[in-house]
């Protein structure tokens, strides 16, 4: 079985009113690609371990969400939130002339995929959801007020130029920051898959780098989907092919998702759920081979080797 090459891709820029959406298109560029969407504060590098394990006859378009990676930032005064991010999916589809799309999302990308599939189920081929189904609830209400204040502070910093650069660190320190902040879900040894698209060289301290993503994304608004709404959204998705992979050590797919998964799986032979032993939130990055054991058969089942042309 031949697989995709991680070194063979085309860099793409998808135009948007505020700039562009940056991406990498791996593999087949004749048929409809799988649209791969990363998680919060990450970028398309999150899929670099998984890509070379996927079948070579498919195409995979990995994108950086606005404010992340190498994509343009939202304009000043525009707040980042999950709901507006969902509209990136039809924007990409329209630009590429796609009538339907297959979605693969991790964390925030998986939530976006669930929401879009509920909004426009007839335009979705399937969903692969990596260690997520519904957004996590914010248990501490004070976090919302802190995020609002943090957003305003960051917005002012960018507007008045009083702090031309965010704090900078050595590259080794940056790897440690990612590992520590993710509970080693992004191991030190794999951190460069993320860092190469989200750091820039400091002009003040040449031996250091800083996070080049938009600092405002740290304070984006999580769209809370309460249980009744989640159930109705799952009913709208109906019997869509849906694969959920959970890391056994991750809390992101917990009891709160049980009703939604029950509805998605009811009388649906195309619903699949697997748990990767020892997997953390970035299970597709640090346990890519284990994830591919489930993703590859799912793709082969639902994307025949000859599919609809663009």
Tab-separated table of C-alpha atoms in Angstrom:
chain	number	residue	atom	x	y	z
A	1	UNK	CA	0.000	0.000	0.000
A	2	UNK	CA	1.451	3.350	-1.097
A	3	UNK	CA	1.180	6.358	1.194
A	4	UNK	CA	1.370	10.123	0.855
A	5	UNK	CA	4.744	11.824	0.865
A	6	UNK	CA	5.202	14.327	3.669
A	7	UNK	CA	7.689	16.265	1.551
A	8	UNK	CA	5.536	16.499	-1.580
A	9	UNK	CA	2.997	19.270	-1.235
A	10	UNK	CA	1.896	22.547	-2.760
A	11	UNK	CA	1.648	25.678	-0.628
A	12	UNK	CA	-1.665	27.433	-1.206
A	13	UNK	CA	-3.113	30.807	-0.271
A	14	UNK	CA	-6.894	31.034	-0.258
A	15	UNK	CA	-8.015	34.661	-0.568
A	16	UNK	CA	-10.263	36.185	2.092
A	17	UNK	CA	-11.534	39.750	2.652
A	18	UNK	CA	-9.031	40.239	5.510
A	19	UNK	CA	-6.073	38.643	3.692
A	20	UNK	CA	-5.648	34.928	3.023
A	21	UNK	CA	-5.861	31.451	4.512
A	22	UNK	CA	-2.552	29.618	4.241
A	23	UNK	CA	-2.432	25.895	3.576
A	24	UNK	CA	-0.570	22.873	2.273
A	25	UNK	CA	-2.144	20.515	-0.216
A	26	UNK	CA	-0.688	17.009	-0.060
A	27	UNK	CA	-1.226	14.347	-2.696
A	28	UNK	CA	-4.023	14.212	-5.267
A	29	UNK	CA	-5.064	17.635	-6.568
A	30	UNK	CA	-7.628	16.358	-9.084
A	31	UNK	CA	-10.241	14.945	-6.720
A	32	UNK	CA	-11.882	16.603	-3.758
A	33	UNK	CA	-9.395	16.774	-0.863
A	34	UNK	CA	-9.948	16.010	2.796
A	35	UNK	CA	-9.943	19.367	4.569
A	36	UNK	CA	-7.796	19.048	7.704
A	37	UNK	CA	-8.276	21.636	10.461
A	38	UNK	CA	-5.991	21.990	13.488
A	39	UNK	CA	-6.768	22.849	17.102
A	40	UNK	CA	-6.623	26.039	19.160
A	41	UNK	CA	-3.189	27.752	19.183
A	42	UNK	CA	-1.825	25.063	16.825
A	43	UNK	CA	-1.315	25.085	13.053
A	44	UNK	CA	-1.299	22.683	10.129
A	45	UNK	CA	1.986	21.171	11.337
A	46	UNK	CA	-0.138	19.147	13.752
A	47	UNK	CA	-0.848	16.698	10.900
A	48	UNK	CA	2.747	16.177	9.723
A	49	UNK	CA	3.162	12.865	11.548
A	50	UNK	CA	-0.147	11.535	10.228
A	51	UNK	CA	0.088	12.617	6.572
A	52	UNK	CA	2.760	10.060	5.479
A	53	UNK	CA	0.584	7.233	6.824
A	54	UNK	CA	-2.464	8.038	4.658
A	55	UNK	CA	-3.267	6.456	1.251
A	56	UNK	CA	-1.479	8.071	-1.648
A	57	UNK	CA	-4.512	8.315	-3.952
A	58	UNK	CA	-6.254	10.940	-1.796
A	59	UNK	CA	-5.575	14.644	-1.402
A	60	UNK	CA	-5.356	16.366	1.969
A	61	UNK	CA	-5.591	20.131	2.276
A	62	UNK	CA	-4.289	21.243	5.678
A	63	UNK	CA	-5.005	24.864	6.565
A	64	UNK	CA	-3.909	27.387	9.183
A	65	UNK	CA	-6.919	29.067	10.754
A	66	UNK	CA	-6.930	32.890	10.784
A	67	UNK	CA	-4.532	34.226	13.387
A	68	UNK	CA	-2.650	30.919	13.472
A	69	UNK	CA	0.374	29.647	11.573
A	70	UNK	CA	0.960	31.667	8.410
A	71	UNK	CA	-2.620	32.748	7.766
A	72	UNK	CA	-3.669	36.383	7.963
A	73	UNK	CA	-5.024	37.767	11.206
A	74	UNK	CA	-8.554	39.010	11.618
A	75	UNK	CA	-8.783	42.810	11.431
A	76	UNK	CA	-8.489	44.958	14.529
A	77	UNK	CA	-11.703	44.982	16.519
A	78	UNK	CA	-12.829	41.550	15.280
A	79	UNK	CA	-12.954	38.946	18.034
A	80	UNK	CA	-11.942	35.330	17.423
A	81	UNK	CA	-14.698	32.808	18.165
A	82	UNK	CA	-15.652	29.287	17.181
A	83	UNK	CA	-18.811	30.267	15.315
A	84	UNK	CA	-16.991	32.618	12.919
A	85	UNK	CA	-14.268	30.008	12.431
A	86	UNK	CA	-16.925	27.560	11.159
A	87	UNK	CA	-17.498	29.832	8.171
A	88	UNK	CA	-13.917	29.204	7.066
A	89	UNK	CA	-15.085	25.783	5.835
A	90	UNK	CA	-17.626	27.008	3.238
A	91	UNK	CA	-15.259	29.840	2.299
A	92	UNK	CA	-12.556	27.315	1.369
A	93	UNK	CA	-15.122	25.162	-0.424
A	94	UNK	CA	-16.374	28.084	-2.489
A	95	UNK	CA	-12.885	29.175	-3.474
A	96	UNK	CA	-12.003	25.628	-4.603
A	97	UNK	CA	-15.355	25.014	-6.290
A	98	UNK	CA	-16.298	22.148	-3.962
A	99	UNK	CA	-19.934	21.070	-3.648
A	100	UNK	CA	-19.053	18.642	-0.831
A	101	UNK	CA	-16.193	18.207	1.596
A	102	UNK	CA	-14.664	15.539	3.829
A	103	UNK	CA	-13.499	16.951	7.166
A	104	UNK	CA	-10.737	15.904	9.548
A	105	UNK	CA	-10.402	18.058	12.630
A	106	UNK	CA	-8.475	18.026	15.872
A	107	UNK	CA	-9.822	19.799	18.962
A	108	UNK	CA	-11.152	23.189	17.750
A	109	UNK	CA	-11.067	21.795	14.192
A	110	UNK	CA	-13.198	18.841	15.280
A	111	UNK	CA	-15.737	21.108	16.970
A	112	UNK	CA	-15.897	23.193	13.800
A	113	UNK	CA	-16.479	20.016	11.774
A	114	UNK	CA	-19.334	18.914	14.061
A	115	UNK	CA	-20.983	22.333	13.871
A	116	UNK	CA	-20.659	22.614	10.091
A	117	UNK	CA	-21.898	19.054	9.534
A	118	UNK	CA	-25.009	19.941	11.571
A	119	UNK	CA	-25.550	23.182	9.649
A	120	UNK	CA	-25.056	21.770	6.147
A	121	UNK	CA	-25.107	17.944	6.344
A	122	UNK	CA	-25.821	17.493	2.630
A	123	UNK	CA	-22.452	19.072	1.781
A	124	UNK	CA	-20.337	16.801	4.029
A	125	UNK	CA	-18.917	13.447	2.885
A	126	UNK	CA	-17.669	12.381	6.318
A	127	UNK	CA	-16.073	13.645	9.522
A	128	UNK	CA	-12.936	12.406	11.286
A	129	UNK	CA	-12.849	13.930	14.775
A	130	UNK	CA	-9.553	13.686	16.674
A	131	UNK	CA	-9.886	13.708	20.472
A	132	UNK	CA	-12.961	15.913	20.493
A	133	UNK	CA	-16.650	15.942	19.753
A	134	UNK	CA	-18.186	18.836	21.696
A	135	UNK	CA	-16.371	21.872	23.094
A	136	UNK	CA	-15.374	21.628	26.730
A	137	UNK	CA	-17.462	23.567	29.196
A	138	UNK	CA	-15.878	26.478	31.051
A	139	UNK	CA	-16.338	25.603	34.709
A	140	UNK	CA	-14.900	28.881	36.022
A	141	UNK	CA	-17.103	31.833	34.946
A	142	UNK	CA	-14.378	34.286	35.918
A	143	UNK	CA	-12.274	32.966	33.013
A	144	UNK	CA	-14.605	34.709	30.578
A	145	UNK	CA	-14.039	38.096	32.183
A	146	UNK	CA	-10.281	37.489	32.306
A	147	UNK	CA	-10.304	36.596	28.615
A	148	UNK	CA	-12.198	39.779	27.748
A	149	UNK	CA	-9.666	41.868	29.626
A	150	UNK	CA	-6.757	39.955	28.123
A	151	UNK	CA	-8.125	40.462	24.620
A	152	UNK	CA	-8.435	44.229	25.126
A	153	UNK	CA	-4.902	44.448	26.524
A	154	UNK	CA	-3.470	42.513	23.561
A	155	UNK	CA	-5.489	44.569	21.098
A	156	UNK	CA	-4.111	47.800	22.600
A	157	UNK	CA	-0.569	46.420	22.540
A	158	UNK	CA	-0.880	45.707	18.830
A	159	UNK	CA	-2.526	49.044	18.080
A	160	UNK	CA	-0.170	51.451	19.849
A	161	UNK	CA	3.094	49.583	19.287
A	162	UNK	CA	4.286	50.105	22.866
A	163	UNK	CA	5.512	46.517	22.858
A	164	UNK	CA	6.735	45.759	19.330
A	165	UNK	CA	7.431	42.105	20.065
A	166	UNK	CA	5.880	39.480	22.337
A	167	UNK	CA	8.213	37.833	24.875
A	168	UNK	CA	10.979	35.864	23.149
A	169	UNK	CA	12.776	32.651	24.098
A	170	UNK	CA	15.435	30.334	22.767
A	171	UNK	CA	14.112	27.623	20.457
A	172	UNK	CA	14.896	24.977	23.063
A	173	UNK	CA	12.893	26.938	25.626
A	174	UNK	CA	10.007	27.193	23.151
A	175	UNK	CA	9.965	23.403	22.838
A	176	UNK	CA	9.770	23.151	26.607
A	177	UNK	CA	6.940	25.693	26.707
A	178	UNK	CA	4.874	23.669	24.226
A	179	UNK	CA	5.522	20.409	26.039
A	180	UNK	CA	4.706	21.846	29.448
A	181	UNK	CA	1.622	23.823	28.383
A	182	UNK	CA	0.174	20.757	26.627
A	183	UNK	CA	0.894	18.338	29.498
A	184	UNK	CA	3.405	16.713	27.147
A	185	UNK	CA	0.640	16.114	24.619
A	186	UNK	CA	3.094	17.823	22.256
A	187	UNK	CA	6.358	16.141	23.307
A	188	UNK	CA	9.596	18.096	23.205
A	189	UNK	CA	10.809	15.794	20.419
A	190	UNK	CA	7.824	16.650	18.197
A	191	UNK	CA	7.449	20.335	19.026
A	192	UNK	CA	9.166	21.494	15.830
A	193	UNK	CA	6.192	20.233	13.793
A	194	UNK	CA	4.268	23.110	15.381
A	195	UNK	CA	7.001	25.662	15.880
A	196	UNK	CA	8.188	26.004	12.303
A	197	UNK	CA	4.930	27.760	11.391
A	198	UNK	CA	4.331	29.791	14.525
A	199	UNK	CA	7.592	31.424	15.583
A	200	UNK	CA	9.550	34.350	14.182
A	201	UNK	CA	13.093	35.510	14.872
A	202	UNK	CA	13.349	38.304	17.399
A	203	UNK	CA	14.758	41.584	16.108
A	204	UNK	CA	15.749	42.564	19.636
A	205	UNK	CA	17.398	39.302	20.703
A	206	UNK	CA	18.711	37.609	17.530
A	207	UNK	CA	19.329	34.298	19.306
A	208	UNK	CA	15.675	34.054	20.381
A	209	UNK	CA	12.271	33.582	18.760
A	210	UNK	CA	8.727	34.562	19.677
A	211	UNK	CA	5.243	33.245	18.900
A	212	UNK	CA	4.200	34.902	15.638
A	213	UNK	CA	0.514	33.924	15.833
A	214	UNK	CA	-1.990	36.633	16.719
A	215	UNK	CA	-1.863	37.072	20.498
A	216	UNK	CA	-5.621	37.707	20.480
A	217	UNK	CA	-6.389	34.067	19.659
A	218	UNK	CA	-5.423	33.148	23.220
A	219	UNK	CA	-8.635	34.839	24.294
A	220	UNK	CA	-11.040	33.459	21.695
A	221	UNK	CA	-14.646	32.772	22.686
A	222	UNK	CA	-15.628	29.133	23.163
A	223	UNK	CA	-19.104	28.412	21.844
A	224	UNK	CA	-20.813	26.349	24.549
A	225	UNK	CA	-23.134	23.731	23.070
A	226	UNK	CA	-25.565	22.717	25.808
A	227	UNK	CA	-26.892	19.170	25.855
A	228	UNK	CA	-30.245	19.791	24.166
A	229	UNK	CA	-28.641	21.726	21.320
A	230	UNK	CA	-25.911	19.105	20.909
A	231	UNK	CA	-28.548	16.379	20.614
A	232	UNK	CA	-30.483	18.312	17.966
A	233	UNK	CA	-27.301	18.996	16.005
A	234	UNK	CA	-26.401	15.292	16.093
A	235	UNK	CA	-29.880	14.433	14.752
A	236	UNK	CA	-29.344	16.818	11.847
A	237	UNK	CA	-26.106	15.034	10.960
A	238	UNK	CA	-28.100	11.783	10.838
A	239	UNK	CA	-26.308	8.721	9.473
A	240	UNK	CA	-23.218	10.533	8.225
A	241	UNK	CA	-19.951	8.539	8.278
A	242	UNK	CA	-18.334	9.758	11.480
A	243	UNK	CA	-15.087	8.580	13.090
A	244	UNK	CA	-14.149	9.695	16.612
A	245	UNK	CA	-10.706	8.854	18.038
A	246	UNK	CA	-10.001	9.558	21.702
A	247	UNK	CA	-6.755	9.513	23.642
A	248	UNK	CA	-7.296	7.394	26.746
A	249	UNK	CA	-5.471	9.931	28.943
A	250	UNK	CA	-7.365	12.922	27.562
A	251	UNK	CA	-10.516	14.403	29.150
A	252	UNK	CA	-11.798	16.000	25.954
A	253	UNK	CA	-14.227	13.210	25.030
A	254	UNK	CA	-15.974	12.528	28.323
A	255	UNK	CA	-19.411	11.607	29.684
A	256	UNK	CA	-20.858	14.858	28.376
A	257	UNK	CA	-20.466	13.483	24.840
A	258	UNK	CA	-22.316	10.199	25.526
A	259	UNK	CA	-25.753	11.350	24.365
A	260	UNK	CA	-24.369	12.979	21.229
A	261	UNK	CA	-22.390	9.868	20.287
A	262	UNK	CA	-25.423	7.704	20.986
A	263	UNK	CA	-27.469	9.739	18.514
A	264	UNK	CA	-24.708	9.785	15.893
A	265	UNK	CA	-24.268	6.020	16.154
A	266	UNK	CA	-27.947	5.043	16.313
A	267	UNK	CA	-28.759	2.810	13.331
A	268	UNK	CA	-25.604	4.182	11.709
A	269	UNK	CA	-23.225	1.484	10.449
A	270	UNK	CA	-20.833	4.263	9.418
A	271	UNK	CA	-20.197	5.594	12.925
A	272	UNK	CA	-16.918	4.461	14.525
A	273	UNK	CA	-15.349	5.221	17.895
A	274	UNK	CA	-11.909	4.130	19.071
A	275	UNK	CA	-9.716	4.877	22.056
A	276	UNK	CA	-5.926	4.928	21.757
A	277	UNK	CA	-4.320	3.574	24.913
A	278	UNK	CA	-1.899	6.061	26.444
A	279	UNK	CA	-2.977	8.789	24.044
A	280	UNK	CA	-3.144	12.416	25.116
A	281	UNK	CA	-4.940	15.321	23.476
A	282	UNK	CA	-2.590	15.489	20.468
A	283	UNK	CA	-2.985	11.750	19.975
A	284	UNK	CA	-2.728	12.098	16.177
A	285	UNK	CA	0.707	13.702	16.600
A	286	UNK	CA	2.439	11.554	19.220
A	287	UNK	CA	0.534	8.334	18.395
A	288	UNK	CA	0.068	8.813	14.656
A	289	UNK	CA	0.575	5.151	13.739
A	290	UNK	CA	-2.070	4.001	16.205
A	291	UNK	CA	-4.528	6.596	14.862
A	292	UNK	CA	-3.770	5.601	11.272
A	293	UNK	CA	-4.880	2.026	12.066
A	294	UNK	CA	-8.419	3.396	12.274
A	295	UNK	CA	-8.254	6.389	9.937
A	296	UNK	CA	-6.881	4.583	6.876
A	297	UNK	CA	-9.609	1.891	6.674
A	298	UNK	CA	-12.236	4.569	7.300
A	299	UNK	CA	-10.898	6.691	4.422
A	300	UNK	CA	-10.629	3.703	2.081
A	301	UNK	CA	-14.198	2.735	2.895
A	302	UNK	CA	-15.695	6.165	2.275
A	303	UNK	CA	-13.399	7.565	-0.418
A	304	UNK	CA	-13.105	5.140	-3.310
A	305	UNK	CA	-9.927	5.329	-5.342
A	306	UNK	CA	-11.877	7.133	-8.069
A	307	UNK	CA	-13.994	9.949	-6.682
A	308	UNK	CA	-15.762	13.033	-8.022
A	309	UNK	CA	-13.550	15.492	-9.834
A	310	UNK	CA	-13.171	19.104	-8.765
